[in-house]
Coordinates of C-alpha atoms in Angstrom, one line a residue:
X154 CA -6.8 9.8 -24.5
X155 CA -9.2 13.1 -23.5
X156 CA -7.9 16.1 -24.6
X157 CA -5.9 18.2 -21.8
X158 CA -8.1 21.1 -20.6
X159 CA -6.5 24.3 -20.6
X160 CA -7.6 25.9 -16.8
X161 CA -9.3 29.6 -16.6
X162 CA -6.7 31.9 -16.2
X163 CA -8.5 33.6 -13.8
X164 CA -8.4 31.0 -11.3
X165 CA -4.6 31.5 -10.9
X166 CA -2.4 33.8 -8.9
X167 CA -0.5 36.2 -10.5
X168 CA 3.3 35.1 -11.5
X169 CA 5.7 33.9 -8.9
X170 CA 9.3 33.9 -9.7
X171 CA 10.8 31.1 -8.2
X172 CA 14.3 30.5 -9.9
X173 CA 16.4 30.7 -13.3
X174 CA 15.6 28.3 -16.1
X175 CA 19.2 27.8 -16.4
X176 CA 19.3 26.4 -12.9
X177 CA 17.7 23.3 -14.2
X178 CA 19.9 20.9 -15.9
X179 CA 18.0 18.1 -18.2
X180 CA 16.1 15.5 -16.2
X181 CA 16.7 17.7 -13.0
X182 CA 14.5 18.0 -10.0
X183 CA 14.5 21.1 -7.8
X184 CA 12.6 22.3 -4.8
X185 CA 11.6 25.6 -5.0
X186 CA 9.3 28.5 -2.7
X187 CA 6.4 29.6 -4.1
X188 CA 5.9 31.7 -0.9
X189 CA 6.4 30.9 2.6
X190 CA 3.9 28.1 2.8
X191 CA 3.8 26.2 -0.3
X192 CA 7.1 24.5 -1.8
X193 CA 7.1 23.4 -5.6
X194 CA 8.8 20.6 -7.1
X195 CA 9.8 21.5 -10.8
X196 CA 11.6 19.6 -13.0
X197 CA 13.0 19.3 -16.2
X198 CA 12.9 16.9 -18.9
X199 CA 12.7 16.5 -22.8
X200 CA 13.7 20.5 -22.6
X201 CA 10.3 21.3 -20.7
X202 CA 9.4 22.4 -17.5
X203 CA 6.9 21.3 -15.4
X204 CA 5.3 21.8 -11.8
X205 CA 3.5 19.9 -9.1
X206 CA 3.5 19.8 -5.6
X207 CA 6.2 19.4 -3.4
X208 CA 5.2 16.4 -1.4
X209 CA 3.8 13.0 -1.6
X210 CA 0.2 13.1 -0.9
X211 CA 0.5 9.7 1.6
X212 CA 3.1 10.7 4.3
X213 CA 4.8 14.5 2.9
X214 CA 7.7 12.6 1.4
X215 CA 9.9 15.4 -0.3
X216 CA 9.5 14.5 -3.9
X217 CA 12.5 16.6 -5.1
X218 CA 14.5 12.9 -3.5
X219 CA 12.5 10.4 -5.5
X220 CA 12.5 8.4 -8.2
X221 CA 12.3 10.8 -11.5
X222 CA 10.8 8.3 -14.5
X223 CA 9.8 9.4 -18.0
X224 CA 6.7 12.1 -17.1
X225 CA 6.7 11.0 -13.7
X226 CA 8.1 10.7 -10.5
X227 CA 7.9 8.3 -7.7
X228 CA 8.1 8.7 -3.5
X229 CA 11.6 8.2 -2.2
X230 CA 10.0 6.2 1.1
X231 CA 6.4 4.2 -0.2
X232 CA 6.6 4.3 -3.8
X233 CA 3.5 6.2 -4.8
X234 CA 3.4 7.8 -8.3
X235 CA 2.9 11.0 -9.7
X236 CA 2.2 12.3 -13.4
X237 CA 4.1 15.7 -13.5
X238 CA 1.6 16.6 -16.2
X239 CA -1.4 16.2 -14.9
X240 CA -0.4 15.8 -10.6
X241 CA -2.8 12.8 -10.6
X242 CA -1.8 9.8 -8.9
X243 CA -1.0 6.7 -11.1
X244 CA 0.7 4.0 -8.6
X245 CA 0.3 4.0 -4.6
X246 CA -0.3 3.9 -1.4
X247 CA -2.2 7.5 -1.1
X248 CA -5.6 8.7 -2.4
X249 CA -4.6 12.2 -3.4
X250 CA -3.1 14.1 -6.4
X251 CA -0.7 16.5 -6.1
X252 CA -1.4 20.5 -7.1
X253 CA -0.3 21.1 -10.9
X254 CA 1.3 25.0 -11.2
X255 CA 1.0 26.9 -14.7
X256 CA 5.3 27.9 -16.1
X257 CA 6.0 29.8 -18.2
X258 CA 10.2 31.5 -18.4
X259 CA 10.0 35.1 -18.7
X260 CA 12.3 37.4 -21.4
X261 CA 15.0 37.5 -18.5
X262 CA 14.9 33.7 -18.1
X263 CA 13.1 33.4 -15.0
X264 CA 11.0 30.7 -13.8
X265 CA 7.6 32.0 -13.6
X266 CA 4.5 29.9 -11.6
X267 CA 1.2 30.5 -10.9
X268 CA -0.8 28.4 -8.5
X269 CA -4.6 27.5 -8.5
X270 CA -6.0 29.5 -5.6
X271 CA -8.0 26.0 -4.6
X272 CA -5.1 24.7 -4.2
X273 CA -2.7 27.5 -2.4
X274 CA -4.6 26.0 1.0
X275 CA -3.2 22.3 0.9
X276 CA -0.1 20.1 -0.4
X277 CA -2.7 18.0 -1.6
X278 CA -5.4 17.8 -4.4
X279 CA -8.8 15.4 -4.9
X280 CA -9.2 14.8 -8.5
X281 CA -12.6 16.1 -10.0
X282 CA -15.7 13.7 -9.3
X283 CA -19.2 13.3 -11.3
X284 CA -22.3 14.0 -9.4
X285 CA -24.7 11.3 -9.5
X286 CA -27.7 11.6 -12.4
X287 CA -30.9 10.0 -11.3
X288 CA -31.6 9.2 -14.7
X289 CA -29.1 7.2 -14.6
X290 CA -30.6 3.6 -13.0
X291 CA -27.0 1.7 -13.1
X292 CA -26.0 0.4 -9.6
X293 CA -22.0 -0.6 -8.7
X294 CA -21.4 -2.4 -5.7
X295 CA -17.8 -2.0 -3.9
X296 CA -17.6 -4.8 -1.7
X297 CA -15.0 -4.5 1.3
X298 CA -14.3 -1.5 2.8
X299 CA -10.1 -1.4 2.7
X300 CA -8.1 0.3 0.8
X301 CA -8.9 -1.8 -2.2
X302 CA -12.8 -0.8 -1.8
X303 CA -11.8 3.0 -1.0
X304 CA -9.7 3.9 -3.8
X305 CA -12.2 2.2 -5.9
X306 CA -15.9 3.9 -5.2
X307 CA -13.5 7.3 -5.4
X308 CA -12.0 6.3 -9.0
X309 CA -15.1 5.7 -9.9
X310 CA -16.5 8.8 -9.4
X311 CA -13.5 10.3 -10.8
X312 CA -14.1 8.1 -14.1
X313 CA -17.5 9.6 -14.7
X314 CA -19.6 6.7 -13.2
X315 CA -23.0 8.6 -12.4
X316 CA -25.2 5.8 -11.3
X317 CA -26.0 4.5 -7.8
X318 CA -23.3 3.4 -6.3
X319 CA -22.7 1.1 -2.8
X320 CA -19.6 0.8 -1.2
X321 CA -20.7 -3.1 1.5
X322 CA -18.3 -2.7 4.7
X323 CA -18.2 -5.1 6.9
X324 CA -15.9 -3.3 9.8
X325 CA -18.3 -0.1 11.9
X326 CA -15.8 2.5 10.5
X327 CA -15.1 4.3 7.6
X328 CA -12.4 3.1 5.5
X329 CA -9.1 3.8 7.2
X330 CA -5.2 3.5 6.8
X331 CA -4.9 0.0 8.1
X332 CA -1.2 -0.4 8.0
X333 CA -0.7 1.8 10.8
X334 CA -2.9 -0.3 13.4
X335 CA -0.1 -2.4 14.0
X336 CA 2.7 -0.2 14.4
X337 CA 1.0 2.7 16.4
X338 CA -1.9 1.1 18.6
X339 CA -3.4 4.6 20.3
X340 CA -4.5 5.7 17.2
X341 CA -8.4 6.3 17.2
X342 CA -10.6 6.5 13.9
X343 CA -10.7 9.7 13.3
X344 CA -6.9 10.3 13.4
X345 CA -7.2 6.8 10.6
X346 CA -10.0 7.2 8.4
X347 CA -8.7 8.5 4.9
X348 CA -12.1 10.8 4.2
X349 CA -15.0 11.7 6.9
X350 CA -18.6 10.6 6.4
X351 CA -19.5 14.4 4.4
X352 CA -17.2 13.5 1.9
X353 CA -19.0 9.9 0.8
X354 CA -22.2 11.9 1.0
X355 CA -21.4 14.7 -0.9
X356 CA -20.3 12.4 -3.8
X357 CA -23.4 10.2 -3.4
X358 CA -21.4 6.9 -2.4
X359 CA -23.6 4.7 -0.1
X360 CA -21.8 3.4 2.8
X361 CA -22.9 0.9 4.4
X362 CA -21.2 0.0 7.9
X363 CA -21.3 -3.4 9.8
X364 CA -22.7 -5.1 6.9
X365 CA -21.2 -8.0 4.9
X366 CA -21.7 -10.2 1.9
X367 CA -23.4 -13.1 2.6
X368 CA -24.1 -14.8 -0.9
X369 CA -23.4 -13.6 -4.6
X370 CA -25.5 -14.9 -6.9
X371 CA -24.1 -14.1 -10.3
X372 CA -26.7 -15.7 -12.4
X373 CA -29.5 -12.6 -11.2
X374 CA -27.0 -10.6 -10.5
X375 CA -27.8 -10.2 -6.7
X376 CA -25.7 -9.4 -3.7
X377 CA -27.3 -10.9 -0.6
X378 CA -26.0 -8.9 2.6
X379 CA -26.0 -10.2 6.0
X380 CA -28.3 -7.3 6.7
X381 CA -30.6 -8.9 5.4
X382 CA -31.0 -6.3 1.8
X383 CA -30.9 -7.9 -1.5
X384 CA -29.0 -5.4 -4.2
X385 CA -29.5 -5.8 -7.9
X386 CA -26.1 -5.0 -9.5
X387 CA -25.4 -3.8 -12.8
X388 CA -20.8 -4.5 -11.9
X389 CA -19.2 -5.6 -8.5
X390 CA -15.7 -5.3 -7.3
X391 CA -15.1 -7.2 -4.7
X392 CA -12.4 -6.7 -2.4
X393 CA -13.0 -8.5 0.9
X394 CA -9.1 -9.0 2.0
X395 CA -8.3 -11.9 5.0
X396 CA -9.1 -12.5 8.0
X397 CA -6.4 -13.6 11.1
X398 CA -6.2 -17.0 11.2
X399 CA -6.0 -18.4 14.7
X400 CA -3.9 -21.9 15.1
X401 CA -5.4 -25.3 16.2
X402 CA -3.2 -24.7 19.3
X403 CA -4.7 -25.8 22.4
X404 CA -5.7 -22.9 25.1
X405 CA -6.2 -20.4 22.1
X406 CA -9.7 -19.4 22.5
X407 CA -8.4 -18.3 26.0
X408 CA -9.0 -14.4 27.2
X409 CA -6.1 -12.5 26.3
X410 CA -5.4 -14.2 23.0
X411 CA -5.3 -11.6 20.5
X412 CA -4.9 -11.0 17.0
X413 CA -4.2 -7.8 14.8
X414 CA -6.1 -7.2 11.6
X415 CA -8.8 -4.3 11.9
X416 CA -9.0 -1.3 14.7
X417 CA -10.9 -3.2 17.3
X418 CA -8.3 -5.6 17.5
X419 CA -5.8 -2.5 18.6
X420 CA -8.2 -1.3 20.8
X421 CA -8.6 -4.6 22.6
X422 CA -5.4 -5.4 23.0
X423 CA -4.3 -1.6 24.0
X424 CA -7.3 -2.3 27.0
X425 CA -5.5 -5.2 28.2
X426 CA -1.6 -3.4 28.4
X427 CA -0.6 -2.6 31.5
X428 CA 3.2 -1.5 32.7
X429 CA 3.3 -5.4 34.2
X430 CA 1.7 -6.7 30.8
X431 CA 3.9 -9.6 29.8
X432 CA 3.6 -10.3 26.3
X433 CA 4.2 -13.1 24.2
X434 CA 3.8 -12.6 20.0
X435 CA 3.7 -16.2 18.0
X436 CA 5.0 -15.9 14.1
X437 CA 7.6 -13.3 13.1
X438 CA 5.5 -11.6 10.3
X439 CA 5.9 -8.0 10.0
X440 CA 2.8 -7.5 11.8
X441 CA 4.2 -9.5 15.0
X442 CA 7.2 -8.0 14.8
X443 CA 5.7 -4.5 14.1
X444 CA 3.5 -5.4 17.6
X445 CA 6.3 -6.2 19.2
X446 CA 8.3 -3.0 18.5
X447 CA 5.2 -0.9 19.4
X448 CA 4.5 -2.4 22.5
X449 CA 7.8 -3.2 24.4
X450 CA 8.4 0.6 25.8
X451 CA 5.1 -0.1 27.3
X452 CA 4.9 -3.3 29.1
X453 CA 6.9 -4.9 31.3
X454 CA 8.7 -7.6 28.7
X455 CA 8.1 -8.7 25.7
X456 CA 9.2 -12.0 23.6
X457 CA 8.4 -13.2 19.9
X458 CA 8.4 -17.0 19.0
X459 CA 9.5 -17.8 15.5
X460 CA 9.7 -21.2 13.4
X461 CA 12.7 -20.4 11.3
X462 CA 16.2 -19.4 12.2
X463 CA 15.9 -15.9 11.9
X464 CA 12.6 -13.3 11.3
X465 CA 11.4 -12.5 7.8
X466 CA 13.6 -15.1 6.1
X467 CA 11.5 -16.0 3.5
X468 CA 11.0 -12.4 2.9
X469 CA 14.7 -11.1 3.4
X470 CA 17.2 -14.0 3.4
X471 CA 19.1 -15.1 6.6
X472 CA 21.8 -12.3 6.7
X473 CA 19.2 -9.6 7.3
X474 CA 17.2 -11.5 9.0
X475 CA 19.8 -11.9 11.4
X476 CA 20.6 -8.3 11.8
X477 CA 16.3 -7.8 12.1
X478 CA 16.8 -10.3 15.1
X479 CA 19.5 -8.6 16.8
X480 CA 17.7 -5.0 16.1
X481 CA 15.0 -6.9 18.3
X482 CA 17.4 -7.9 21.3
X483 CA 19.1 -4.4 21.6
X484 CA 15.7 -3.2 22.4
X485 CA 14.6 -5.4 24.7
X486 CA 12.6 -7.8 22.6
X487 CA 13.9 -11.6 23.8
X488 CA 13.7 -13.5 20.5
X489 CA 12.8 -17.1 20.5
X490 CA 13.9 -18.7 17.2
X491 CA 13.8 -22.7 15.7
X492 CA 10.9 -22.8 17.9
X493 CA 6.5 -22.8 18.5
X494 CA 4.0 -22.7 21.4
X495 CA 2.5 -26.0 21.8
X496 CA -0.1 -25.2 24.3
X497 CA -1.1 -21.5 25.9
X498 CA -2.7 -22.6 29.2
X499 CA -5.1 -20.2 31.0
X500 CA -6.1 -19.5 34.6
X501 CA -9.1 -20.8 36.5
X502 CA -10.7 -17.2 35.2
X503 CA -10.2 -18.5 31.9
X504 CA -7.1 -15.5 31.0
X505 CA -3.6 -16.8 29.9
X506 CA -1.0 -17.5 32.3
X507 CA 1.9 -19.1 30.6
X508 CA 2.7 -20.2 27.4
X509 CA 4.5 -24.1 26.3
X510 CA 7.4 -23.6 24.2
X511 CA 8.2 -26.7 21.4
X512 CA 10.9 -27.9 23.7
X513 CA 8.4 -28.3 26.6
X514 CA 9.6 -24.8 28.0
X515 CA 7.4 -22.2 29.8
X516 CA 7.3 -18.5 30.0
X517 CA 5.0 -16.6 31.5
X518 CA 2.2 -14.4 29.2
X519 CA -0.4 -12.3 30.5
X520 CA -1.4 -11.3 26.5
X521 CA -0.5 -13.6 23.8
X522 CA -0.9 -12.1 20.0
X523 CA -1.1 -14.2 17.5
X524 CA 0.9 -13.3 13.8
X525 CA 0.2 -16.3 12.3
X526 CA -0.7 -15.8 8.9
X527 CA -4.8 -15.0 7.3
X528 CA -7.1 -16.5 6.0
X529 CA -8.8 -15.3 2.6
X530 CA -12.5 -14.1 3.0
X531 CA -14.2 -15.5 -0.2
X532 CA -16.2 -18.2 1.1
X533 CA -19.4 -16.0 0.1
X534 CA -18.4 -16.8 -3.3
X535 CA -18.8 -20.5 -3.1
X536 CA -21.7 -22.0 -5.8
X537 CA -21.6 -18.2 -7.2
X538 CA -20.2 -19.4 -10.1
X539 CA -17.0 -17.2 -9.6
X540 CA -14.3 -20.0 -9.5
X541 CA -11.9 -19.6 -6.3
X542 CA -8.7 -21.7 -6.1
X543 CA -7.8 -23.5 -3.4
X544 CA -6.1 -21.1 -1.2
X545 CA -9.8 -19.0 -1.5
X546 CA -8.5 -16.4 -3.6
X547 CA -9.8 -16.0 -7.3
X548 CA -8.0 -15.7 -10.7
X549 CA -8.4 -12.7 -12.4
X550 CA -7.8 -11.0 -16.2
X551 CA -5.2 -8.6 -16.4
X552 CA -7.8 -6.1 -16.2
X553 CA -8.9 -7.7 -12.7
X554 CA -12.3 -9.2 -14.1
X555 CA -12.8 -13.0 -13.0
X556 CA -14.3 -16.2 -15.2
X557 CA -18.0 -14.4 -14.4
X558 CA -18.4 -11.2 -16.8
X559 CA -19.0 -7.7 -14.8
X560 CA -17.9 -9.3 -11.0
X561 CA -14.4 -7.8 -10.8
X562 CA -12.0 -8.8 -8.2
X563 CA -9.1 -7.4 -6.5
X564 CA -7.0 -6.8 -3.2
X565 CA -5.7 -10.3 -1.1
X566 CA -8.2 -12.1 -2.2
X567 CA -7.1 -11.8 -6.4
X568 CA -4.4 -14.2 -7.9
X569 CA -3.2 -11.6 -10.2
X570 CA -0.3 -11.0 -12.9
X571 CA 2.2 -8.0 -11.7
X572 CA 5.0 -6.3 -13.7
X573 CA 8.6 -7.7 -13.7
X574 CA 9.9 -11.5 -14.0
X575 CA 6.3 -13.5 -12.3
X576 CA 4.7 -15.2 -15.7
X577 CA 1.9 -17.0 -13.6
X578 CA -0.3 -14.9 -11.2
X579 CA 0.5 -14.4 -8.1
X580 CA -1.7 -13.8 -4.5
X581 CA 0.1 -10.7 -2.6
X582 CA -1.8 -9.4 0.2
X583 CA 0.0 -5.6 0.0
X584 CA -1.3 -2.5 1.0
X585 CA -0.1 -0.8 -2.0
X586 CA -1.1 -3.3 -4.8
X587 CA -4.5 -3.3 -3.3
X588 CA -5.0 0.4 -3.6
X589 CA -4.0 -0.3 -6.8
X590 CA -6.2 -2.9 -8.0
X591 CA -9.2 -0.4 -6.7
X592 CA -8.0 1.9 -9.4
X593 CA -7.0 -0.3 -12.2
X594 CA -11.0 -2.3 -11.6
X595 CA -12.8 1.1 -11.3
X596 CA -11.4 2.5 -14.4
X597 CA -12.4 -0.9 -16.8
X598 CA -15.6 -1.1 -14.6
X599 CA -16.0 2.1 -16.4
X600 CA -16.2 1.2 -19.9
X601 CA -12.0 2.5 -20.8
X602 CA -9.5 -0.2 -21.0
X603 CA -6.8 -0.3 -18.5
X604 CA -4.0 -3.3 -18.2
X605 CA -2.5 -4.3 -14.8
X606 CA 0.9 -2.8 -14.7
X607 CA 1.5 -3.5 -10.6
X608 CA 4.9 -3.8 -9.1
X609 CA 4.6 -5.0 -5.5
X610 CA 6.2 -2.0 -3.2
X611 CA 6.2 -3.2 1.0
X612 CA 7.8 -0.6 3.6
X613 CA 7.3 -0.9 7.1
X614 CA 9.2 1.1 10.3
X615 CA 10.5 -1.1 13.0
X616 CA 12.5 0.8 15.5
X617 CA 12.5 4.2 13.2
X618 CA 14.0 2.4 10.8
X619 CA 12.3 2.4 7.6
X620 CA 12.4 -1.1 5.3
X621 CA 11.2 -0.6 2.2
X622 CA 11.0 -3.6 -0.7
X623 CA 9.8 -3.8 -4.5
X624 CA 9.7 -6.8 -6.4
X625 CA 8.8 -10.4 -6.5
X626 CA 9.8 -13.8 -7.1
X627 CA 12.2 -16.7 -6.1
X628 CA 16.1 -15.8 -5.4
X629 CA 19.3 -18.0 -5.1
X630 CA 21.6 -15.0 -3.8
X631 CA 21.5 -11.7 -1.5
X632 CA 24.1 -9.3 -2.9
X633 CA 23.9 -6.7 -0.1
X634 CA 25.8 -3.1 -0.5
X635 CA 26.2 -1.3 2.1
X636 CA 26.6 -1.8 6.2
X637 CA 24.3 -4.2 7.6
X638 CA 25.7 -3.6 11.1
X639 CA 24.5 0.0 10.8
X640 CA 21.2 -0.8 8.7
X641 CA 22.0 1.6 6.1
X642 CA 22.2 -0.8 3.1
X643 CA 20.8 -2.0 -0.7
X644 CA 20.2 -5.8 -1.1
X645 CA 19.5 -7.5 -4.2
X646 CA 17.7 -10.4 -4.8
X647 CA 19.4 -12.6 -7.7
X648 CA 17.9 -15.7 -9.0
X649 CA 19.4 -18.4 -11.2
X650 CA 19.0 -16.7 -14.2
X651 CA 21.4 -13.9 -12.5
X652 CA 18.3 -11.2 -12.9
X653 CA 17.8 -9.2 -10.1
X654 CA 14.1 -10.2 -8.7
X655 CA 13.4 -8.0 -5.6
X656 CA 15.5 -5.1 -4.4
X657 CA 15.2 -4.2 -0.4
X658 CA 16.7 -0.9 1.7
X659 CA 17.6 0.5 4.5
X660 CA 18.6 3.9 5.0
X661 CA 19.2 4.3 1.1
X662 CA 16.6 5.8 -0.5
X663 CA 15.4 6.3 -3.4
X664 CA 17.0 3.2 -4.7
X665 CA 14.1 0.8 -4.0
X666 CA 11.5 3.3 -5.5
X667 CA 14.3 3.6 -8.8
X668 CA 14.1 0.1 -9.0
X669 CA 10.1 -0.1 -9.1
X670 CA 9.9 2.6 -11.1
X671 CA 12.8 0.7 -13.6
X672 CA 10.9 -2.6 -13.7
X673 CA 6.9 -0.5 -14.2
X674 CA 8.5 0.8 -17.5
X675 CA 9.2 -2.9 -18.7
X676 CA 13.2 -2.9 -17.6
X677 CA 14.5 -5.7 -16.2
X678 CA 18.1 -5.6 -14.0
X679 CA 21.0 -8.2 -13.9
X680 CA 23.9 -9.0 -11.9
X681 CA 26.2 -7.4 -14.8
X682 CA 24.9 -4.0 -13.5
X683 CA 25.9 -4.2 -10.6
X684 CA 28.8 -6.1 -10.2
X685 CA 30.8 -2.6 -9.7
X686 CA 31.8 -2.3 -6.1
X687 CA 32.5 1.3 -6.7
X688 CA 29.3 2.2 -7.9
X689 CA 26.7 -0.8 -7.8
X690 CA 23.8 2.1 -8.4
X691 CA 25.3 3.3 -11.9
X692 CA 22.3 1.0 -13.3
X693 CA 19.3 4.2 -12.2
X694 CA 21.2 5.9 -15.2
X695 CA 18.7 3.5 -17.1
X696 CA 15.3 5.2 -15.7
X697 CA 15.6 7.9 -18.3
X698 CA 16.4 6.1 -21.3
X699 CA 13.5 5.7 -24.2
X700 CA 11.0 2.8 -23.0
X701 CA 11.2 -0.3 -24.6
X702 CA 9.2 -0.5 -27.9
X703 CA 7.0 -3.5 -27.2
X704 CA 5.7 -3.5 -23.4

């Protein structure tokens, strides 16, 4: 571990007093004012105080109502991570580290802080990034430019990688914050993109726009681009994520058939809304339900289709999915359940008119979007040598190299291990593992050694309510606390072995980021904790006890 620098003194306000030490009680957190602008969270814990900024670096989460772990804390709403030592990001979503403040406690017991003057000017902090050496003739490729591929060129920098390095994108636009395409569709890129085109240049990170991967050829070490370019590579990470997957459904290569993955796809279906738009989404996914919510004060009616009984079963369980359905009907949305579209049949202009139900049913559609699951983009990698399984995505190490030394992968496309009770790998397309990955490949593409530590976090906002989950695997009970009816409730997901798998919320947090933070330090939960009606969240008491010895 690299020796803590100890800043220049000079680079620091003077001393702020911001409260007494003996306001803080052990393993405390407390907002304080630094001045008028910038809010401080300190906290302590082992009899030391420490300070960092005040809000997560994704969405401005107040920090001081997270998820306090041992030399860390973790966002109330998303999950990202914090090290109060250092403010440097450790889990996500987010690219950004928080501002670290110098304490001391005065003779009279104050709480003294002094800020960085860089950092007086923003809530949020890049870490430090090497400048590119020419003598240095090493070239990285980032293929796919997500969130996978953008935290990745940046950790690399960040890790002291000086050589030429390509980030491959196969989208026009700079990587952007994909997850809210579906939920707020009159966004435009640069309101989306997480840095602007000065920033990639200014760190030396080639980015290359509307290009893809067309073969890999491991054995020369060669990325063939559909631009036609050749690239020798010295390590790849490849991150290429899904594409929508468009059912064998007669009529669906009609105009007016839409599906939501990238920005274009927002843009063309915002172009075709209209205040008589009726609109018909097929699956209940979170991203046809999240279309559904953003669209329906907009157009004149809305309806979702659905195969099971109830939305997001699989994901949730049937009692919750219930109360997800009947969120849908009291605003408007008509929910057809237990059912499909067996035919979407179009106009003589080639649009869609209608829409065939599975009992032989129409309703009218002017704009049919289609949330009906993605395929995996990896067939570049076919006779590459890389082995891909059958679903297309590719087994990785736990320090997200595949079979083929140096080609890294990560993002949808890996089958990967992830913290908690999942002994085989698993393939989870989530925002925030993918950011994740970028990290944990960039740093062992760097030479340092890194294990995968990921617990799955998922959060979406349907109807300003804000879901958030953590965890994964099967479940044979939902234990929920809480009120259902008004979605202010914990549920947890028990399997056979009466361990708690997966813990969802509405309305109740921190507890989901507890329990991600709980299960990252090698904790597991059972029903025993929290079979107490009176307090079921007694078990959180267990985020501050020592770590267990062999992780």
């Amino acid at each position: 571990m690299p020796a803590i620098q100890i800043p220049d003194i000079v680079d620091y306000t003077d001393p702020v007093a911001v409260c007494n030490a003996a306001d803080l009680k052990e393993n405390e957190m407390k907002q304080v004012d630094f001045d008028e602008d910038t809010r401080v969270l300190l906290v302590k814990q082992n009899g030391r105080l420490q300070a960092v900024g005040a809000k997560c670096t994704h969405y401005g989460a107040p920090l001081n109502t997270g998820a306090l772990g041992q030399g860390r804390v973790r966002c109330p709403w998303h999950g990202a991570c914090f090290d109060l030592e250092t403010g440097d990001i450790e889990d996500f979503p987010g690219l950004d580290s928080l501002p670290c403040f110098n304490v001391e406690v005065s003779s009279e017991g104050m709480v003294m802080l002094r800020a960085k003057r860089s950092d007086l000017a923003k809530s949020k902090r890049v870490k430090n990034m090497v400048a590119r050496k020419p003598e240095d003739q090493r070239c990285f490729i980032v293929v796919g430019g997500g969130p996978s591929g953008a935290v990745c060129v940046e950790t690399l920098r960040q890790e002291g990688f000086t050589g030429r390095l390509i980030l491959v994108s196969r989208e026009n636009y700079l990587p952007y914050d994909r997850i809210k395409i579906s939920k707020a569709m009159n966004l435009d890129i640069e309101q989306l993109r997480f840095r602007d085109e000065e920033f990639y240049k200014q760190h030396d990170i080639e980015v290359w726009l509307g290009v893809g991967a067309s073969k890999l050829d491991t054995a020369q070490k060669e990325l063939h681009c559909t631009n036609g370019y050749v690239v020798k590579y010295d390590k790849i990470y490849i991150a290429t994520g899904c594409s929508s997957f468009k059912p064998p459904i007669p009529g669906v290569n009609l105009n007016n058939v839409k599906t939501i993955r990238e920005l274009d796809d927002t843009k063309s279906i915002i172009a075709a809304v209209t205040e008589e738009t009726r609109v018909v989404c097929l699956g209940a996914s979170f991203i046809a339900l999240e279309a559904a919510a953003a669209l329906v004060s907009k157009v004149a009616s809305v309806t979702v289709v659905g195969r099971d009984k109830v939305p997001l079963k699989a994901a949730f369980g049937e009692q919750i999915g219930q109360r997800v359905a009947q969120l849908f009907e009291d605003n408007k949305v008509t929910m057809r359940m237990e059912s499909g579209i067996t035919e979407i049949i179009g106009d003589d202009d080639g649009k869609v008119v209608e829409v065939q139900l599975a009992d032989e049913s129409r309703i009218p559609c002017d704009l049919l979007i289609l949330g009906t699951g993605s395929t995996l983009n990896t067939q570049f990698l076919a006779k590459s040598g890389v082995r891909i399984n059958r679903n297309g995505s590719v087994d990785v190490t736990d320090f997200l190299e595949s079979n083929v030394p140096d080609v890294y992968v990560g993002g949808d496309i890996a089958n990967a291990h992830i913290h908690g009770l999942a002994h085989d790998r698993v393939n989870i397309g989530h925002y925030q593992l993918a950011q994740y990955h970028g990290r944990i490949a960039a740093i062992n593409m760097c030479g340092s050694v890194k294990k995968l530590e990921a617990v799955p976090f998922f959060f979406t906002m349907i109807f300003g309510k804000g879901f958030r989950y953590a965890g994964h695997g099967s479940y044979k009970e939902v234990i929920i606390d809480g009120s259902l009816e008004d979605l202010k409730f914990v549920a947890y997901f028990v399997n056979e072995a009466d361990t708690v798998t997966a813990v969802a919320s509405v309305g109740r947090d921190p507890i989901v980021a507890q329990f991600s933070e709980l299960i990252s330090q090698g904790k597991c939960l059972g029903r025993g904790h929290i079979e107490n009606v009176e307090n079921r969240e007694a078990w959180t008491a267990k985020l501050l006890e020592p770590l267990p010895l062999v992780r």
